[in-house]
């Protein structure tokens, strides 16, 4: 059941969540204003290095106690499944928090809650499939086996664009492996992660196994990334911060898993279904205001159908509403002032690069909110900034190509490699392109489709490691090799 969303009369105040309980939010909290309404909606505790230290020690103590590590897969599964159920029971509440803090349309927030719950469902099943292997072909007197053991204390650091979904791509898998966690959500969107931690306690997770510290990257995230008692950092966010975290983790040789940015090409060939591909272009470019690592912000279209495709995309984009996320809109508000200015700057750069601005959404005025409507550049030079850099806003760059070889060359020229899609009715071409594209995910005649069963992650500077899929739990484990010598009778 969902109820109509409305603005809160006063902001919700949150403390950190450490050792199974909320702390006080303190007298200098971080105030979060709704980007769509300009009113305060949340107050988060401003985490210090001491708060991060306290959370790490709670996680370490819980790990060392064995309270969670020594539970059976079936017991862990029950906790994770109950958490999935709690997310579903609280969809309206969580969806409203996400909508208010991030500015995304309320309906998209509700959909995100259901995806997140589905990931917890899937991870709960994996709790009962964690096992090592045996080697019975080492000769008559040797026997070998491998054990998968939880890696220990994991730091999970997340961004603001899909707050509950992204923590759900990490936390249940770490918990399924038996790890204890310290979590740092984005300082813009911490509310649902804090609620999730409390739900885990309600579902039966022992105190200290999941701790959340709110606040800025420095000092909270940086303490997590450098601390000798943290065994692994799993980070989703910008490529620049990902590199900084990898460097910060090096002195203590932590395992690092990174899900970073993208500049994802959609290759549309002249034999493609134009109606469906135009719909996918709009979904890829405008979903979540384009604040999406998988945004299809770079459309590569074959020259002979370019005019027709651009006309369709333009018509569909003009029909979409931008504005108050409580209303029936497709595009909500931009997360913060810095991001808003960055997007406006890219629009100026696109104009300066000589691309055709066929739809200009840069001048939307909507009360106290911060909005940019769909913006489309056509005939973009492949080396222009708007065709190469991740904009993270509702700005689409359309690049035209002559043939398959040129399309692949442009697609792979990026230093990102998160995802790509191919639109064609020719199966051989689809397979050739799929093999050639340097990306962690390739969609054929679809876009943004997926399921928790399928691994997700980036090639090149889009990341390191994979989330989701059956191996996601293994990311949070160490392999222990056991070799046994067998005596002759
Ligand atoms: P960001 O890198 O600025 O911040 C991400 C998180 O890191 C935040 O919690 C932040 O407080 C923290 N942080 C910042 N500096 C830190 C430091 N020095 N040490 C430790 N932690 C630090 O990213 P953002 O602006 O929140 O999110 C947008 C970016 O995230 C985009 O580049 C986008 O592509 C990327 N992203 C990637 C994926 C993916 O799965 N590949 C998914 C969503 C977002």
GROMACS .gro file of C-alpha atoms in nm, residues 4-458:
model
  455
    4UNK     CA    1   0.018   1.019  -0.128
    5UNK     CA    2   0.352   1.184  -0.060
    6UNK     CA    3   0.372   1.520   0.116
    7UNK     CA    4   0.638   1.744   0.263
    8UNK     CA    5   0.720   1.684   0.631
    9UNK     CA    6   0.636   1.962   0.878
   10UNK     CA    7   0.989   1.936   1.022
   11UNK     CA    8   1.307   1.750   0.927
   12UNK     CA    9   1.372   1.399   1.060
   13UNK     CA   10   1.674   1.384   1.286
   14UNK     CA   11   1.906   1.080   1.269
   15UNK     CA   12   2.206   0.967   1.473
   16UNK     CA   13   2.461   0.708   1.364
   17UNK     CA   14   2.361   0.343   1.402
   18UNK     CA   15   2.628   0.167   1.607
   19UNK     CA   16   2.611  -0.156   1.809
   20UNK     CA   17   2.244  -0.205   1.731
   21UNK     CA   18   2.122   0.140   1.841
   22UNK     CA   19   2.096   0.499   1.722
   23UNK     CA   20   2.329   0.756   1.876
   24UNK     CA   21   2.229   1.121   1.930
   25UNK     CA   22   2.250   1.332   1.614
   26UNK     CA   23   2.472   1.586   1.794
   27UNK     CA   24   2.452   1.964   1.802
   28UNK     CA   25   2.611   2.029   1.462
   29UNK     CA   26   2.415   1.801   1.226
   30UNK     CA   27   2.428   1.801   0.846
   31UNK     CA   28   2.104   1.951   0.716
   32UNK     CA   29   1.960   1.798   0.401
   33UNK     CA   30   1.713   2.004   0.200
   34UNK     CA   31   1.480   1.851  -0.057
   35UNK     CA   32   1.633   1.946  -0.393
   36UNK     CA   33   1.282   1.975  -0.537
   37UNK     CA   34   1.129   2.193  -0.266
   38UNK     CA   35   1.416   2.372  -0.094
   39UNK     CA   36   1.299   2.283   0.259
   40UNK     CA   37   1.493   2.088   0.524
   41UNK     CA   38   1.389   1.723   0.530
   42UNK     CA   39   1.666   1.542   0.723
   43UNK     CA   40   1.933   1.612   0.983
   44UNK     CA   41   2.221   1.362   1.001
   45UNK     CA   42   2.494   1.330   1.262
   46UNK     CA   43   2.818   1.484   1.133
   47UNK     CA   44   3.049   1.185   1.172
   48UNK     CA   45   3.399   1.227   1.312
   49UNK     CA   46   3.704   1.000   1.294
   50UNK     CA   47   3.614   0.894   1.652
   51UNK     CA   48   3.264   0.789   1.541
   52UNK     CA   49   3.416   0.589   1.253
   53UNK     CA   50   3.659   0.427   1.498
   54UNK     CA   51   3.375   0.334   1.735
   55UNK     CA   52   3.181   0.172   1.449
   56UNK     CA   53   3.487  -0.021   1.329
   57UNK     CA   54   3.553  -0.152   1.680
   58UNK     CA   55   3.186  -0.256   1.716
   59UNK     CA   56   3.211  -0.442   1.384
   60UNK     CA   57   3.540  -0.605   1.478
   61UNK     CA   58   3.410  -0.714   1.820
   62UNK     CA   59   3.098  -0.863   1.661
   63UNK     CA   60   3.309  -1.046   1.403
   64UNK     CA   61   3.551  -1.180   1.664
   65UNK     CA   62   3.263  -1.292   1.886
   66UNK     CA   63   3.139  -1.527   1.615
   67UNK     CA   64   2.778  -1.425   1.685
   68UNK     CA   65   2.708  -1.389   1.313
   69UNK     CA   66   2.994  -1.582   1.149
   70UNK     CA   67   2.897  -1.900   1.328
   71UNK     CA   68   2.530  -1.896   1.236
   72UNK     CA   69   2.419  -2.146   0.974
   73UNK     CA   70   2.334  -2.043   0.620
   74UNK     CA   71   1.971  -2.113   0.701
   75UNK     CA   72   1.975  -1.873   0.998
   76UNK     CA   73   2.138  -1.601   0.791
   77UNK     CA   74   1.890  -1.657   0.515
   78UNK     CA   75   1.601  -1.601   0.757
   79UNK     CA   76   1.742  -1.264   0.867
   80UNK     CA   77   1.803  -1.145   0.512
   81UNK     CA   78   1.463  -1.261   0.390
   82UNK     CA   79   1.291  -1.090   0.682
   83UNK     CA   80   1.477  -0.771   0.590
   84UNK     CA   81   1.349  -0.797   0.233
   85UNK     CA   82   0.997  -0.831   0.372
   86UNK     CA   83   1.046  -0.529   0.600
   87UNK     CA   84   1.165  -0.319   0.304
   88UNK     CA   85   0.843  -0.412   0.123
   89UNK     CA   86   0.628  -0.337   0.429
   90UNK     CA   87   0.788   0.008   0.456
   91UNK     CA   88   0.797   0.092   0.085
   92UNK     CA   89   0.596   0.416   0.117
   93UNK     CA   90   0.802   0.545   0.408
   94UNK     CA   91   1.137   0.454   0.251
   95UNK     CA   92   1.028   0.575  -0.092
   96UNK     CA   93   0.926   0.911   0.050
   97UNK     CA   94   1.262   0.954   0.226
   98UNK     CA   95   1.446   0.867  -0.095
   99UNK     CA   96   1.229   1.105  -0.298
  100UNK     CA   97   1.270   1.393  -0.052
  101UNK     CA   98   1.646   1.352  -0.012
  102UNK     CA   99   1.737   1.279  -0.375
  103UNK     CA  100   1.474   1.473  -0.573
  104UNK     CA  101   1.381   1.174  -0.791
  105UNK     CA  102   1.015   1.118  -0.889
  106UNK     CA  103   0.823   0.946  -0.609
  107UNK     CA  104   0.717   0.659  -0.835
  108UNK     CA  105   1.083   0.594  -0.930
  109UNK     CA  106   1.165   0.588  -0.556
  110UNK     CA  107   0.894   0.329  -0.493
  111UNK     CA  108   1.026   0.117  -0.782
  112UNK     CA  109   1.376   0.139  -0.635
  113UNK     CA  110   1.248   0.000  -0.303
  114UNK     CA  111   1.105  -0.305  -0.480
  115UNK     CA  112   1.431  -0.367  -0.671
  116UNK     CA  113   1.623  -0.337  -0.347
  117UNK     CA  114   1.393  -0.586  -0.173
  118UNK     CA  115   1.442  -0.824  -0.467
  119UNK     CA  116   1.819  -0.811  -0.421
  120UNK     CA  117   1.776  -0.904  -0.053
  121UNK     CA  118   1.555  -1.197  -0.162
  122UNK     CA  119   1.828  -1.317  -0.396
  123UNK     CA  120   2.115  -1.270  -0.149
  124UNK     CA  121   1.917  -1.456   0.117
  125UNK     CA  122   1.908  -1.762  -0.111
  126UNK     CA  123   2.286  -1.743  -0.160
  127UNK     CA  124   2.338  -1.781   0.217
  128UNK     CA  125   2.272  -2.153   0.168
  129UNK     CA  126   2.503  -2.194  -0.130
  130UNK     CA  127   2.831  -2.081   0.018
  131UNK     CA  128   3.080  -2.365  -0.007
  132UNK     CA  129   3.434  -2.447  -0.107
  133UNK     CA  130   3.566  -2.725  -0.327
  134UNK     CA  131   3.759  -3.050  -0.303
  135UNK     CA  132   4.059  -3.184  -0.498
  136UNK     CA  133   4.062  -3.561  -0.513
  137UNK     CA  134   4.311  -3.602  -0.798
  138UNK     CA  135   4.638  -3.504  -0.628
  139UNK     CA  136   4.774  -3.862  -0.612
  140UNK     CA  137   4.710  -4.148  -0.370
  141UNK     CA  138   4.843  -3.973  -0.058
  142UNK     CA  139   4.715  -3.618  -0.087
  143UNK     CA  140   4.368  -3.473  -0.047
  144UNK     CA  141   4.287  -3.105  -0.084
  145UNK     CA  142   3.992  -2.882  -0.012
  146UNK     CA  143   3.911  -2.516  -0.005
  147UNK     CA  144   3.702  -2.334   0.252
  148UNK     CA  145   3.535  -1.999   0.187
  149UNK     CA  146   3.562  -1.780   0.495
  150UNK     CA  147   3.426  -1.428   0.550
  151UNK     CA  148   3.693  -1.169   0.485
  152UNK     CA  149   3.620  -0.986   0.814
  153UNK     CA  150   3.518  -0.623   0.862
  154UNK     CA  151   3.394  -0.463   0.539
  155UNK     CA  152   3.352  -0.091   0.481
  156UNK     CA  153   3.071  -0.012   0.238
  157UNK     CA  154   3.073   0.342   0.097
  158UNK     CA  155   2.785   0.455  -0.124
  159UNK     CA  156   2.672   0.751  -0.341
  160UNK     CA  157   2.348   0.949  -0.356
  161UNK     CA  158   2.182   0.844  -0.679
  162UNK     CA  159   2.022   0.511  -0.575
  163UNK     CA  160   2.090   0.509  -0.200
  164UNK     CA  161   1.891   0.203  -0.092
  165UNK     CA  162   1.951   0.001  -0.408
  166UNK     CA  163   2.327   0.049  -0.405
  167UNK     CA  164   2.373  -0.044  -0.039
  168UNK     CA  165   2.154  -0.346  -0.120
  169UNK     CA  166   2.402  -0.452  -0.387
  170UNK     CA  167   2.670  -0.479  -0.117
  171UNK     CA  168   2.537  -0.531   0.235
  172UNK     CA  169   2.330  -0.851   0.200
  173UNK     CA  170   2.615  -1.025   0.015
  174UNK     CA  171   2.869  -0.924   0.279
  175UNK     CA  172   2.626  -1.045   0.548
  176UNK     CA  173   2.557  -1.368   0.358
  177UNK     CA  174   2.931  -1.438   0.369
  178UNK     CA  175   2.934  -1.381   0.747
  179UNK     CA  176   3.114  -1.046   0.747
  180UNK     CA  177   3.055  -0.754   0.982
  181UNK     CA  178   3.015  -0.411   0.822
  182UNK     CA  179   3.066  -0.040   0.866
  183UNK     CA  180   2.862   0.163   0.622
  184UNK     CA  181   2.900   0.522   0.506
  185UNK     CA  182   2.608   0.646   0.299
  186UNK     CA  183   2.625   0.969   0.100
  187UNK     CA  184   2.601   1.283   0.312
  188UNK     CA  185   2.309   1.388   0.085
  189UNK     CA  186   2.092   1.077   0.116
  190UNK     CA  187   2.160   0.883   0.437
  191UNK     CA  188   1.803   0.833   0.560
  192UNK     CA  189   1.707   0.501   0.401
  193UNK     CA  190   2.042   0.337   0.486
  194UNK     CA  191   1.989   0.425   0.855
  195UNK     CA  192   1.635   0.287   0.842
  196UNK     CA  193   1.771  -0.029   0.680
  197UNK     CA  194   2.019  -0.081   0.964
  198UNK     CA  195   1.737  -0.064   1.218
  199UNK     CA  196   1.533  -0.311   1.008
  200UNK     CA  197   1.823  -0.554   1.015
  201UNK     CA  198   1.820  -0.546   1.394
  202UNK     CA  199   1.444  -0.603   1.390
  203UNK     CA  200   1.503  -0.899   1.158
  204UNK     CA  201   1.744  -1.052   1.411
  205UNK     CA  202   2.093  -0.936   1.308
  206UNK     CA  203   2.315  -0.931   1.619
  207UNK     CA  204   2.430  -0.587   1.743
  208UNK     CA  205   2.754  -0.459   1.591
  209UNK     CA  206   2.729  -0.662   1.269
  210UNK     CA  207   2.598  -0.365   1.069
  211UNK     CA  208   2.697  -0.014   1.177
  212UNK     CA  209   2.623   0.308   0.989
  213UNK     CA  210   2.820   0.631   1.032
  214UNK     CA  211   2.689   0.938   0.850
  215UNK     CA  212   2.896   1.237   0.745
  216UNK     CA  213   3.147   1.343   0.485
  217UNK     CA  214   3.397   1.137   0.287
  218UNK     CA  215   3.670   1.291   0.494
  219UNK     CA  216   3.684   1.199   0.784
  220UNK     CA  217   3.437   0.905   0.784
  221UNK     CA  218   3.509   0.734   0.450
  222UNK     CA  219   3.880   0.811   0.473
  223UNK     CA  220   3.902   0.656   0.823
  224UNK     CA  221   3.729   0.344   0.691
  225UNK     CA  222   3.965   0.323   0.391
  226UNK     CA  223   4.284   0.353   0.594
  227UNK     CA  224   4.201   0.168   0.914
  228UNK     CA  225   4.404  -0.151   0.979
  229UNK     CA  226   4.101  -0.329   1.129
  230UNK     CA  227   3.902  -0.294   0.806
  231UNK     CA  228   3.972  -0.587   0.573
  232UNK     CA  229   3.786  -0.474   0.262
  233UNK     CA  230   3.636  -0.159   0.113
  234UNK     CA  231   3.350  -0.184  -0.132
  235UNK     CA  232   3.286   0.155  -0.290
  236UNK     CA  233   3.036   0.291  -0.539
  237UNK     CA  234   3.082   0.647  -0.655
  238UNK     CA  235   3.293   0.865  -0.879
  239UNK     CA  236   3.603   0.739  -1.053
  240UNK     CA  237   3.814   1.012  -0.888
  241UNK     CA  238   3.713   0.911  -0.532
  242UNK     CA  239   3.746   0.542  -0.626
  243UNK     CA  240   4.110   0.599  -0.719
  244UNK     CA  241   4.169   0.791  -0.394
  245UNK     CA  242   4.019   0.505  -0.193
  246UNK     CA  243   4.235   0.249  -0.373
  247UNK     CA  244   4.545   0.452  -0.288
  248UNK     CA  245   4.429   0.501   0.074
  249UNK     CA  246   4.371   0.126   0.112
  250UNK     CA  247   4.713   0.031  -0.027
  251UNK     CA  248   4.927   0.072   0.289
  252UNK     CA  249   4.714  -0.185   0.474
  253UNK     CA  250   4.658  -0.397   0.159
  254UNK     CA  251   4.283  -0.408   0.192
  255UNK     CA  252   4.082  -0.575  -0.075
  256UNK     CA  253   3.909  -0.303  -0.279
  257UNK     CA  254   3.600  -0.338  -0.492
  258UNK     CA  255   3.496  -0.037  -0.702
  259UNK     CA  256   3.179   0.047  -0.896
  260UNK     CA  257   3.250   0.376  -1.071
  261UNK     CA  258   3.129   0.602  -1.348
  262UNK     CA  259   3.030   0.540  -1.708
  263UNK     CA  260   2.975   0.706  -2.045
  264UNK     CA  261   2.766   0.429  -2.186
  265UNK     CA  262   2.711   0.405  -2.563
  266UNK     CA  263   2.387   0.289  -2.722
  267UNK     CA  264   2.469   0.174  -3.078
  268UNK     CA  265   2.166   0.206  -3.304
  269UNK     CA  266   2.202   0.050  -3.651
  270UNK     CA  267   1.982   0.121  -3.950
  271UNK     CA  268   1.816  -0.223  -3.921
  272UNK     CA  269   1.701  -0.155  -3.562
  273UNK     CA  270   1.343  -0.123  -3.443
  274UNK     CA  271   1.339   0.256  -3.429
  275UNK     CA  272   1.035   0.293  -3.205
  276UNK     CA  273   1.180   0.067  -2.936
  277UNK     CA  274   1.526   0.212  -2.964
  278UNK     CA  275   1.388   0.567  -2.934
  279UNK     CA  276   1.203   0.462  -2.617
  280UNK     CA  277   1.526   0.311  -2.482
  281UNK     CA  278   1.719   0.628  -2.564
  282UNK     CA  279   1.470   0.828  -2.358
  283UNK     CA  280   1.477   0.582  -2.069
  284UNK     CA  281   1.858   0.571  -2.076
  285UNK     CA  282   1.897   0.946  -2.087
  286UNK     CA  283   1.619   1.075  -1.858
  287UNK     CA  284   1.569   0.802  -1.597
  288UNK     CA  285   1.671   0.927  -1.251
  289UNK     CA  286   1.742   1.269  -1.413
  290UNK     CA  287   2.037   1.107  -1.593
  291UNK     CA  288   2.204   1.073  -1.250
  292UNK     CA  289   2.270   0.711  -1.321
  293UNK     CA  290   2.603   0.529  -1.364
  294UNK     CA  291   2.434   0.325  -1.637
  295UNK     CA  292   2.288   0.629  -1.809
  296UNK     CA  293   2.279   0.585  -2.188
  297UNK     CA  294   2.408   0.936  -2.233
  298UNK     CA  295   2.601   0.864  -2.554
  299UNK     CA  296   2.385   0.753  -2.846
  300UNK     CA  297   2.571   0.639  -3.157
  301UNK     CA  298   2.334   0.626  -3.453
  302UNK     CA  299   2.394   0.513  -3.811
  303UNK     CA  300   2.384   0.809  -4.049
  304UNK     CA  301   2.100   0.692  -4.274
  305UNK     CA  302   1.844   0.668  -3.989
  306UNK     CA  303   1.978   0.953  -3.776
  307UNK     CA  304   1.721   1.216  -3.882
  308UNK     CA  305   1.430   0.980  -3.815
  309UNK     CA  306   1.565   0.861  -3.480
  310UNK     CA  307   1.643   1.213  -3.359
  311UNK     CA  308   1.291   1.327  -3.455
  312UNK     CA  309   1.136   1.040  -3.258
  313UNK     CA  310   1.356   1.097  -2.953
  314UNK     CA  311   1.279   1.468  -2.965
  315UNK     CA  312   0.904   1.411  -2.982
  316UNK     CA  313   0.907   1.160  -2.696
  317UNK     CA  314   1.133   1.379  -2.481
  318UNK     CA  315   0.919   1.690  -2.532
  319UNK     CA  316   0.618   1.493  -2.407
  320UNK     CA  317   0.786   1.422  -2.070
  321UNK     CA  318   0.719   1.639  -1.767
  322UNK     CA  319   0.994   1.778  -1.546
  323UNK     CA  320   0.913   1.909  -1.199
  324UNK     CA  321   0.776   1.829  -0.854
  325UNK     CA  322   0.862   1.462  -0.786
  326UNK     CA  323   0.530   1.418  -0.604
  327UNK     CA  324   0.347   1.480  -0.935
  328UNK     CA  325   0.327   1.251  -1.235
  329UNK     CA  326   0.666   1.357  -1.376
  330UNK     CA  327   0.945   1.167  -1.551
  331UNK     CA  328   1.228   1.400  -1.450
  332UNK     CA  329   1.269   1.528  -1.093
  333UNK     CA  330   1.518   1.763  -0.930
  334UNK     CA  331   1.897   1.776  -0.951
  335UNK     CA  332   2.068   1.650  -0.635
  336UNK     CA  333   2.266   1.961  -0.532
  337UNK     CA  334   2.391   2.299  -0.644
  338UNK     CA  335   2.737   2.173  -0.744
  339UNK     CA  336   2.587   1.904  -0.968
  340UNK     CA  337   2.339   2.154  -1.114
  341UNK     CA  338   2.623   2.393  -1.203
  342UNK     CA  339   2.831   2.107  -1.346
  343UNK     CA  340   2.545   2.007  -1.580
  344UNK     CA  341   2.486   2.368  -1.688
  345UNK     CA  342   2.857   2.395  -1.759
  346UNK     CA  343   2.845   2.086  -1.982
  347UNK     CA  344   2.549   2.234  -2.172
  348UNK     CA  345   2.756   2.548  -2.234
  349UNK     CA  346   3.050   2.331  -2.346
  350UNK     CA  347   2.823   2.141  -2.586
  351UNK     CA  348   2.712   2.465  -2.747
  352UNK     CA  349   3.073   2.582  -2.772
  353UNK     CA  350   3.178   2.252  -2.934
  354UNK     CA  351   2.944   2.327  -3.226
  355UNK     CA  352   2.698   2.043  -3.161
  356UNK     CA  353   2.332   2.102  -3.260
  357UNK     CA  354   2.124   2.179  -2.949
  358UNK     CA  355   1.791   2.032  -3.057
  359UNK     CA  356   1.628   2.047  -2.712
  360UNK     CA  357   1.738   2.291  -2.442
  361UNK     CA  358   1.617   2.212  -2.090
  362UNK     CA  359   1.866   2.434  -1.912
  363UNK     CA  360   1.626   2.715  -1.826
  364UNK     CA  361   1.346   2.545  -1.631
  365UNK     CA  362   1.209   2.751  -1.342
  366UNK     CA  363   1.015   2.553  -1.079
  367UNK     CA  364   0.967   2.739  -0.750
  368UNK     CA  365   1.224   2.656  -0.485
  369UNK     CA  366   1.353   2.348  -0.670
  370UNK     CA  367   1.655   2.288  -0.887
  371UNK     CA  368   1.552   2.141  -1.222
  372UNK     CA  369   1.700   2.075  -1.564
  373UNK     CA  370   1.470   1.930  -1.831
  374UNK     CA  371   1.578   1.686  -2.106
  375UNK     CA  372   1.852   1.841  -2.317
  376UNK     CA  373   1.958   1.689  -2.651
  377UNK     CA  374   2.265   1.760  -2.860
  378UNK     CA  375   2.282   1.610  -3.211
  379UNK     CA  376   2.582   1.583  -3.448
  380UNK     CA  377   2.820   1.581  -3.151
  381UNK     CA  378   3.188   1.539  -3.246
  382UNK     CA  379   3.298   1.207  -3.087
  383UNK     CA  380   3.583   1.377  -2.905
  384UNK     CA  381   3.374   1.663  -2.758
  385UNK     CA  382   3.361   1.681  -2.377
  386UNK     CA  383   2.986   1.611  -2.376
  387UNK     CA  384   3.051   1.289  -2.572
  388UNK     CA  385   3.339   1.172  -2.352
  389UNK     CA  386   3.280   1.286  -1.992
  390UNK     CA  387   3.021   1.155  -1.749
  391UNK     CA  388   2.774   1.444  -1.705
  392UNK     CA  389   2.538   1.276  -1.455
  393UNK     CA  390   2.244   1.486  -1.565
  394UNK     CA  391   1.966   1.488  -1.826
  395UNK     CA  392   2.192   1.571  -2.121
  396UNK     CA  393   2.202   1.340  -2.423
  397UNK     CA  394   2.480   1.346  -2.684
  398UNK     CA  395   2.400   1.195  -3.023
  399UNK     CA  396   2.697   1.100  -3.239
  400UNK     CA  397   2.650   0.978  -3.597
  401UNK     CA  398   2.851   0.694  -3.752
  402UNK     CA  399   2.892   0.543  -4.100
  403UNK     CA  400   2.942   0.172  -4.036
  404UNK     CA  401   2.990  -0.096  -3.771
  405UNK     CA  402   3.367  -0.053  -3.752
  406UNK     CA  403   3.336   0.318  -3.687
  407UNK     CA  404   3.059   0.263  -3.429
  408UNK     CA  405   3.277   0.020  -3.234
  409UNK     CA  406   3.581   0.243  -3.258
  410UNK     CA  407   3.386   0.539  -3.112
  411UNK     CA  408   3.216   0.323  -2.848
  412UNK     CA  409   3.545   0.178  -2.724
  413UNK     CA  410   3.738   0.507  -2.735
  414UNK     CA  411   3.616   0.593  -2.383
  415UNK     CA  412   3.825   0.523  -2.074
  416UNK     CA  413   3.500   0.414  -1.911
  417UNK     CA  414   3.358   0.066  -1.973
  418UNK     CA  415   3.050   0.015  -1.759
  419UNK     CA  416   2.772  -0.075  -2.004
  420UNK     CA  417   2.668  -0.053  -2.368
  421UNK     CA  418   2.377  -0.154  -2.585
  422UNK     CA  419   2.334  -0.267  -2.943
  423UNK     CA  420   2.015  -0.213  -3.143
  424UNK     CA  421   1.994  -0.425  -3.458
  425UNK     CA  422   1.779  -0.698  -3.612
  426UNK     CA  423   2.091  -0.876  -3.740
  427UNK     CA  424   2.194  -1.146  -3.490
  428UNK     CA  425   2.544  -1.179  -3.635
  429UNK     CA  426   2.601  -0.807  -3.593
  430UNK     CA  427   2.462  -0.821  -3.239
  431UNK     CA  428   2.708  -1.098  -3.150
  432UNK     CA  429   3.004  -0.928  -3.323
  433UNK     CA  430   2.936  -0.606  -3.137
  434UNK     CA  431   2.877  -0.783  -2.805
  435UNK     CA  432   3.217  -0.950  -2.836
  436UNK     CA  433   3.395  -0.630  -2.936
  437UNK     CA  434   3.246  -0.386  -2.686
  438UNK     CA  435   3.469  -0.321  -2.385
  439UNK     CA  436   3.199  -0.303  -2.120
  440UNK     CA  437   3.092  -0.505  -1.817
  441UNK     CA  438   2.730  -0.519  -1.937
  442UNK     CA  439   2.609  -0.532  -2.297
  443UNK     CA  440   2.237  -0.516  -2.371
  444UNK     CA  441   2.101  -0.634  -2.705
  445UNK     CA  442   1.776  -0.471  -2.818
  446UNK     CA  443   1.703  -0.361  -2.463
  447UNK     CA  444   1.843  -0.118  -2.209
  448UNK     CA  445   1.872  -0.109  -1.827
  449UNK     CA  446   1.719  -0.456  -1.809
  450UNK     CA  447   1.851  -0.691  -1.546
  451UNK     CA  448   1.807  -0.911  -1.244
  452UNK     CA  449   2.004  -0.976  -0.925
  453UNK     CA  450   2.114  -1.308  -1.081
  454UNK     CA  451   2.334  -1.118  -1.331
  455UNK     CA  452   2.676  -0.979  -1.234
  456UNK     CA  453   2.732  -0.604  -1.263
  457UNK     CA  454   3.056  -0.406  -1.283
  458UNK     CA  455   3.289  -0.218  -1.510
   0.00000   0.00000   0.00000
